[in-house]
Tab-separated table of C-alpha atoms and ligand atoms in Angstrom:
chain	number	residue	atom	x	y	z
F	1	UNK	CA	-91.456	-28.877	-95.717
F	2	UNK	CA	-94.366	-28.641	-93.326
F	3	UNK	CA	-93.879	-29.617	-89.716
F	4	UNK	CA	-96.063	-31.927	-87.715
F	5	UNK	CA	-97.580	-29.950	-84.839
F	6	UNK	CA	-99.365	-32.948	-83.363
F	7	UNK	CA	-98.920	-36.556	-84.303
F	8	UNK	CA	-101.204	-39.218	-82.878
F	9	UNK	CA	-100.500	-42.893	-83.463
F	10	UNK	CA	-102.800	-45.764	-82.571
F	11	UNK	CA	-104.350	-43.870	-79.688
F	12	UNK	CA	-106.714	-45.667	-77.332
F	13	UNK	CA	-108.416	-44.065	-74.347
F	14	UNK	CA	-110.686	-45.961	-71.966
F	15	UNK	CA	-112.697	-44.845	-68.983
F	16	UNK	CA	-113.000	-48.094	-67.034
F	17	UNK	CA	-114.733	-50.533	-69.383
F	18	UNK	CA	-115.891	-47.777	-71.732
F	19	UNK	CA	-113.730	-47.158	-74.810
F	20	UNK	CA	-113.843	-43.433	-75.592
F	21	UNK	CA	-111.242	-43.471	-78.390
F	22	UNK	CA	-110.180	-46.433	-80.446
F	23	UNK	CA	-107.100	-46.638	-82.632
F	24	UNK	CA	-106.926	-42.966	-83.619
F	25	UNK	CA	-104.268	-41.965	-86.116
F	26	UNK	CA	-104.197	-38.259	-86.826
F	27	UNK	CA	-101.490	-35.881	-87.963
F	28	UNK	CA	-102.051	-32.152	-87.625
F	29	UNK	CA	-99.613	-30.068	-89.635
F	30	UNK	CA	-98.304	-26.769	-88.335
F	31	UNK	CA	-100.602	-23.954	-89.485
F	32	UNK	CA	-103.633	-26.206	-89.899
F	33	UNK	CA	-107.071	-25.022	-88.850
F	34	UNK	CA	-108.836	-28.274	-88.015
F	35	UNK	CA	-112.514	-28.566	-87.152
F	36	UNK	CA	-113.633	-31.689	-85.299
F	37	UNK	CA	-117.266	-32.751	-85.489
F	38	UNK	CA	-119.114	-35.838	-84.341
F	39	UNK	CA	-122.008	-37.038	-82.226
F	40	UNK	CA	-122.295	-36.440	-78.501
F	41	UNK	CA	-120.161	-38.900	-76.607
F	42	UNK	CA	-118.032	-39.454	-79.728
F	43	UNK	CA	-114.828	-38.672	-77.847
F	44	UNK	CA	-114.162	-35.129	-79.102
F	45	UNK	CA	-113.431	-33.634	-75.682
F	46	UNK	CA	-111.445	-36.722	-74.728
F	47	UNK	CA	-109.246	-36.316	-77.809
F	48	UNK	CA	-108.382	-32.725	-76.890
F	49	UNK	CA	-107.705	-33.768	-73.290
F	50	UNK	CA	-105.459	-36.569	-74.506
F	51	UNK	CA	-103.423	-34.050	-76.519
F	52	UNK	CA	-103.076	-31.985	-73.351
F	53	UNK	CA	-102.148	-34.922	-71.149
F	54	UNK	CA	-105.281	-34.463	-69.044
F	55	UNK	CA	-106.441	-38.062	-69.484
F	56	UNK	CA	-104.493	-41.278	-69.256
F	57	UNK	CA	-104.055	-43.054	-72.524
F	58	UNK	CA	-104.286	-46.818	-72.562
F	59	UNK	CA	-102.406	-47.287	-75.803
F	60	UNK	CA	-100.619	-45.450	-78.553
F	61	UNK	CA	-98.555	-42.322	-78.655
F	62	UNK	CA	-99.003	-38.569	-78.972
F	63	UNK	CA	-96.176	-36.251	-79.870
F	64	UNK	CA	-96.247	-32.460	-80.056
F	65	UNK	CA	-93.568	-31.005	-82.313
F	66	UNK	CA	-91.853	-34.359	-82.151
F	67	UNK	CA	-91.692	-34.469	-78.372
F	68	UNK	CA	-93.644	-36.800	-76.086
F	69	UNK	CA	-96.602	-35.767	-73.945
F	70	UNK	CA	-94.883	-34.320	-70.878
F	71	UNK	CA	-92.667	-31.874	-72.686
F	72	UNK	CA	-95.414	-30.009	-74.443
F	73	UNK	CA	-97.486	-28.125	-71.867
F	74	UNK	CA	-96.490	-24.561	-72.631
F	75	UNK	CA	-96.956	-25.050	-76.338
F	76	UNK	CA	-100.686	-25.813	-76.211
F	77	UNK	CA	-103.358	-23.310	-75.219
F	78	UNK	CA	-106.740	-24.716	-74.227
F	79	UNK	CA	-110.260	-23.356	-74.011
F	80	UNK	CA	-112.249	-26.085	-72.244
F	81	UNK	CA	-115.857	-26.989	-72.988
F	82	UNK	CA	-116.902	-26.466	-69.396
F	83	UNK	CA	-114.717	-23.956	-67.578
F	84	UNK	CA	-114.055	-25.188	-64.069
F	85	UNK	CA	-114.280	-21.715	-62.697
F	86	UNK	CA	-116.536	-20.235	-60.025
F	87	UNK	CA	-118.205	-17.433	-61.952
F	88	UNK	CA	-118.973	-15.586	-58.717
F	89	UNK	CA	-115.379	-15.515	-57.539
F	90	UNK	CA	-114.389	-11.851	-57.158
F	91	UNK	CA	-111.767	-11.694	-59.868
F	92	UNK	CA	-111.461	-9.440	-62.905
F	93	UNK	CA	-111.087	-10.293	-66.582
F	94	UNK	CA	-107.515	-9.006	-66.530
F	95	UNK	CA	-106.638	-11.232	-63.553
F	96	UNK	CA	-108.078	-14.319	-65.232
F	97	UNK	CA	-106.201	-13.627	-68.477
F	98	UNK	CA	-103.019	-13.091	-66.491
F	99	UNK	CA	-103.290	-16.603	-65.021
F	100	UNK	CA	-102.542	-17.789	-68.570
F	101	UNK	CA	-98.969	-16.711	-67.820
F	102	UNK	CA	-98.723	-19.496	-65.243
F	103	UNK	CA	-98.684	-21.840	-68.266
F	104	UNK	CA	-100.162	-24.717	-66.313
F	105	UNK	CA	-97.581	-24.500	-63.524
F	106	UNK	CA	-98.912	-24.676	-59.993
F	107	UNK	CA	-97.039	-21.723	-58.581
F	108	UNK	CA	-98.842	-20.140	-55.623
F	109	UNK	CA	-96.210	-17.488	-55.035
F	110	UNK	CA	-95.423	-16.851	-58.657
F	111	UNK	CA	-94.840	-13.139	-59.132
F	112	UNK	CA	-95.963	-11.817	-62.489
F	113	UNK	CA	-93.309	-9.867	-64.354
F	114	UNK	CA	-93.842	-6.632	-66.251
F	115	UNK	CA	-93.634	-8.686	-69.421
F	116	UNK	CA	-96.487	-10.910	-68.162
F	117	UNK	CA	-98.679	-7.859	-67.523
F	118	UNK	CA	-97.919	-6.513	-70.975
F	119	UNK	CA	-98.699	-9.818	-72.672
F	120	UNK	CA	-102.048	-10.020	-70.833
F	121	UNK	CA	-102.873	-6.469	-71.865
F	122	UNK	CA	-101.918	-7.146	-75.464
F	123	UNK	CA	-104.039	-10.272	-75.846
F	124	UNK	CA	-107.005	-8.534	-74.202
F	125	UNK	CA	-106.695	-5.839	-76.822
F	126	UNK	CA	-106.254	-8.338	-79.635
F	127	UNK	CA	-109.434	-10.141	-78.595
F	128	UNK	CA	-111.272	-6.823	-78.418
F	129	UNK	CA	-112.253	-6.892	-74.745
F	130	UNK	CA	-110.154	-4.004	-73.380
F	131	UNK	CA	-113.347	-2.323	-72.165
F	132	UNK	CA	-114.012	-5.375	-69.958
F	133	UNK	CA	-110.529	-5.654	-68.506
F	134	UNK	CA	-111.431	-4.425	-65.018
F	135	UNK	CA	-114.838	-6.037	-64.909
F	136	UNK	CA	-115.613	-8.866	-62.487
F	137	UNK	CA	-116.244	-12.157	-64.250
F	138	UNK	CA	-119.684	-12.442	-62.616
F	139	UNK	CA	-120.742	-9.502	-64.800
F	140	UNK	CA	-119.914	-11.012	-68.176
F	141	UNK	CA	-122.262	-12.386	-70.820
F	142	UNK	CA	-121.626	-15.883	-72.164
F	143	UNK	CA	-119.871	-14.502	-75.246
F	144	UNK	CA	-117.700	-12.134	-73.206
F	145	UNK	CA	-116.739	-14.950	-70.844
F	146	UNK	CA	-115.743	-17.130	-73.784
F	147	UNK	CA	-113.596	-14.362	-75.291
F	148	UNK	CA	-111.876	-13.987	-71.912
F	149	UNK	CA	-111.057	-17.717	-71.930
F	150	UNK	CA	-109.612	-17.403	-75.444
F	151	UNK	CA	-107.517	-14.453	-74.259
F	152	UNK	CA	-106.282	-16.506	-71.276
F	153	UNK	CA	-105.246	-19.332	-73.597
F	154	UNK	CA	-103.432	-16.879	-75.905
F	155	UNK	CA	-101.612	-15.334	-72.931
F	156	UNK	CA	-99.653	-18.591	-72.794
F	157	UNK	CA	-98.313	-17.727	-76.229
F	158	UNK	CA	-98.995	-21.247	-77.417
F	159	UNK	CA	-98.035	-22.724	-80.745
F	160	UNK	CA	-101.251	-24.719	-80.883
F	161	UNK	CA	-104.659	-23.587	-79.682
F	162	UNK	CA	-107.326	-26.139	-78.746
F	163	UNK	CA	-110.918	-25.037	-78.283
F	164	UNK	CA	-113.779	-27.260	-77.177
F	165	UNK	CA	-117.092	-25.973	-78.544
F	166	UNK	CA	-116.131	-22.308	-78.167
F	167	UNK	CA	-119.423	-21.064	-79.588
F	168	UNK	CA	-121.792	-23.561	-78.013
F	169	UNK	CA	-123.553	-21.297	-75.542
F	170	UNK	CA	-123.082	-17.806	-76.905
F	171	UNK	CA	-125.425	-15.447	-78.743
F	172	UNK	CA	-125.347	-15.088	-82.517
F	173	UNK	CA	-123.318	-11.906	-82.658
F	174	UNK	CA	-120.682	-13.300	-80.262
F	175	UNK	CA	-120.575	-16.468	-82.327
F	176	UNK	CA	-119.767	-14.425	-85.425
F	177	UNK	CA	-117.152	-12.427	-83.559
F	178	UNK	CA	-115.512	-15.546	-82.145
F	179	UNK	CA	-115.473	-17.184	-85.589
F	180	UNK	CA	-113.834	-14.084	-87.042
F	181	UNK	CA	-111.322	-14.070	-84.190
F	182	UNK	CA	-110.416	-17.691	-84.812
F	183	UNK	CA	-109.971	-16.887	-88.486
F	184	UNK	CA	-107.561	-14.133	-87.612
F	185	UNK	CA	-105.697	-16.204	-85.010
F	186	UNK	CA	-105.399	-19.076	-87.490
F	187	UNK	CA	-102.969	-16.956	-89.495
F	188	UNK	CA	-100.538	-17.056	-86.595
F	189	UNK	CA	-100.910	-20.505	-85.030
F	190	UNK	CA	-102.285	-23.998	-85.427
F	191	UNK	CA	-105.897	-24.290	-84.303
F	192	UNK	CA	-107.896	-27.384	-83.486
F	193	UNK	CA	-111.462	-26.897	-82.435
F	194	UNK	CA	-114.476	-29.003	-81.659
F	195	UNK	CA	-117.710	-27.508	-82.874
F	196	UNK	CA	-121.389	-27.915	-83.504
F	197	UNK	CA	-121.351	-24.739	-85.540
F	198	UNK	CA	-121.375	-26.023	-89.075
F	199	UNK	CA	-121.168	-22.600	-90.621
F	200	UNK	CA	-117.884	-22.153	-88.804
F	201	UNK	CA	-116.683	-25.538	-89.987
F	202	UNK	CA	-117.600	-25.187	-93.607
F	203	UNK	CA	-116.514	-21.649	-94.245
F	204	UNK	CA	-113.441	-21.273	-92.075
F	205	UNK	CA	-111.471	-24.447	-91.435
F	206	UNK	CA	-108.717	-25.855	-93.612
F	207	UNK	CA	-109.482	-29.453	-92.707
F	208	UNK	CA	-112.183	-31.459	-91.041
F	209	UNK	CA	-112.216	-34.520	-88.811
F	210	UNK	CA	-115.222	-36.574	-87.889
F	211	UNK	CA	-114.971	-38.537	-84.692
F	212	UNK	CA	-117.166	-41.282	-83.372
F	213	UNK	CA	-114.889	-43.294	-81.072
F	214	UNK	CA	-112.856	-43.982	-84.190
F	215	UNK	CA	-111.709	-41.323	-86.615
F	216	UNK	CA	-114.334	-41.714	-89.317
F	217	UNK	CA	-113.037	-39.014	-91.632
F	218	UNK	CA	-110.105	-36.641	-91.892
F	219	UNK	CA	-109.514	-34.458	-94.893
F	220	UNK	CA	-110.921	-31.599	-96.920
F	221	UNK	CA	-113.758	-29.672	-95.300
F	222	UNK	CA	-115.957	-30.484	-98.290
F	223	UNK	CA	-117.407	-33.894	-97.696
F	224	UNK	CA	-118.522	-35.606	-100.863
F	225	UNK	CA	-121.719	-37.579	-100.958
F	226	UNK	CA	-119.753	-40.817	-101.159
F	227	UNK	CA	-117.841	-39.989	-98.015
F	228	UNK	CA	-121.062	-39.009	-96.298
F	229	UNK	CA	-122.642	-42.275	-97.316
F	230	UNK	CA	-119.768	-44.133	-95.764
F	231	UNK	CA	-120.216	-42.254	-92.528
F	232	UNK	CA	-123.200	-42.894	-90.406
F	233	UNK	CA	-123.234	-41.113	-87.079
F	234	UNK	CA	-121.544	-37.934	-88.165
F	235	UNK	CA	-123.984	-36.984	-90.931
F	236	UNK	CA	-126.833	-37.738	-88.576
F	237	UNK	CA	-125.411	-35.077	-86.330
F	238	UNK	CA	-124.916	-32.735	-89.284
F	239	UNK	CA	-128.395	-33.195	-90.629
F	240	UNK	CA	-129.890	-32.848	-87.173
F	241	UNK	CA	-128.454	-29.351	-87.112
F	242	UNK	CA	-130.219	-28.486	-90.306
F	243	UNK	CA	-127.456	-27.155	-92.537
F	244	UNK	CA	-125.882	-30.189	-94.207
F	245	UNK	CA	-125.422	-28.506	-97.576
F	246	UNK	CA	-122.907	-26.049	-96.219
F	247	UNK	CA	-120.598	-28.885	-95.347
F	248	UNK	CA	-121.498	-31.283	-98.070
F	249	UNK	CA	-120.671	-28.976	-100.941
F	250	UNK	CA	-122.030	-30.380	-104.227
F	251	UNK	CA	-125.166	-32.212	-103.296
F	252	UNK	CA	-127.318	-33.870	-105.916
F	253	UNK	CA	-130.811	-35.081	-105.246
F	254	UNK	CA	-132.955	-34.575	-102.176
F	255	UNK	CA	-132.228	-36.173	-98.856
B	301	ADP	P1	-117.802	-35.667	-76.739
B	301	ADP	O1	-116.950	-34.515	-76.307
B	301	ADP	O2	-117.611	-36.040	-78.182
B	301	ADP	O3	-119.243	-35.466	-76.410
B	301	ADP	P2	-116.467	-37.094	-74.606
B	301	ADP	O4	-115.040	-37.138	-74.952
B	301	ADP	O5	-116.910	-36.117	-73.585
B	301	ADP	O6	-117.329	-36.968	-75.944
B	301	ADP	O7	-116.907	-38.530	-74.089
B	301	ADP	C1	-116.593	-39.741	-74.775
B	301	ADP	C2	-117.104	-40.930	-73.966
B	301	ADP	O8	-116.372	-41.045	-72.763
B	301	ADP	C3	-118.568	-40.827	-73.544
B	301	ADP	O9	-119.106	-42.121	-73.559
B	301	ADP	C4	-118.486	-40.284	-72.144
B	301	ADP	O10	-119.608	-40.711	-71.382
B	301	ADP	C5	-117.208	-40.924	-71.635
B	301	ADP	N1	-116.518	-40.083	-70.638
B	301	ADP	C6	-116.062	-38.827	-70.836
B	301	ADP	N2	-115.427	-38.357	-69.743
B	301	ADP	C7	-115.487	-39.351	-68.825
B	301	ADP	C8	-115.014	-39.489	-67.486
B	301	ADP	N3	-114.325	-38.507	-66.878
B	301	ADP	N4	-115.255	-40.659	-66.846
B	301	ADP	C9	-115.912	-41.664	-67.458
B	301	ADP	N5	-116.392	-41.596	-68.715
B	301	ADP	C10	-116.186	-40.455	-69.406
B	302	MG	MG1	-117.417	-32.668	-75.486
């Protein structure tokens, strides 16, 4: 029987008067590879942050492997949409990846063990950035920086990996590499990622969610025309990106 990695019931998140998420019910099974799409401001980043406990929820419940919010930190790796990191800080790729071993703990005098160093080395190799290990982060391209953030998240050895638009500001070849990496990683853990990259959504994910304050769709990555017709904002976003057919599968008639 499959396990529930993340279970969200009747979730509401508000920022002041503004409702970012309304009555979300979403179950993510262990081993799923879930792509989340939706218009800007649709609450995609907020949903990931809610899973991580980074925003207050005003109603509902989120459990991770059956346990409530607070117990789950080490199990979820996170690649944020906007890394709150000073890119000119004199720190190397290896040192950044190693901070993944802190697993969210604020531990100023934490001494890394030999095992921590080995884990950081191993994930750097797995991600294919060994040649960058000693490089300062100020000298990385957008794609290299993003791969480093994925390596840092993997250094936590999470059961679930959340990524917020991991290919948004990278060049085409890095985008392909990152997509291939996610494919490979998806064989070993549950992945949930927000994306604008519809090629990545249509050809890689196992399931798709469409979010516009409410969860408009959750299911197979092939949206049928009927489903699309019942959605409004999401297909607008899809069509605006010019490759609706990849996601829509069978598509009769012009649109
Ligand atoms: P998306 O990632 O889909 O673009 P977000 O989750 O970032 O959407 O935002 C959802 C809504 O919540 C938007 O209306 C946004 O303006 C608002 N919002 C997001 N973060 C904050 C915040 N820290 N304070 C107030 N409003 C926020
Ligand atoms: Mg966002």
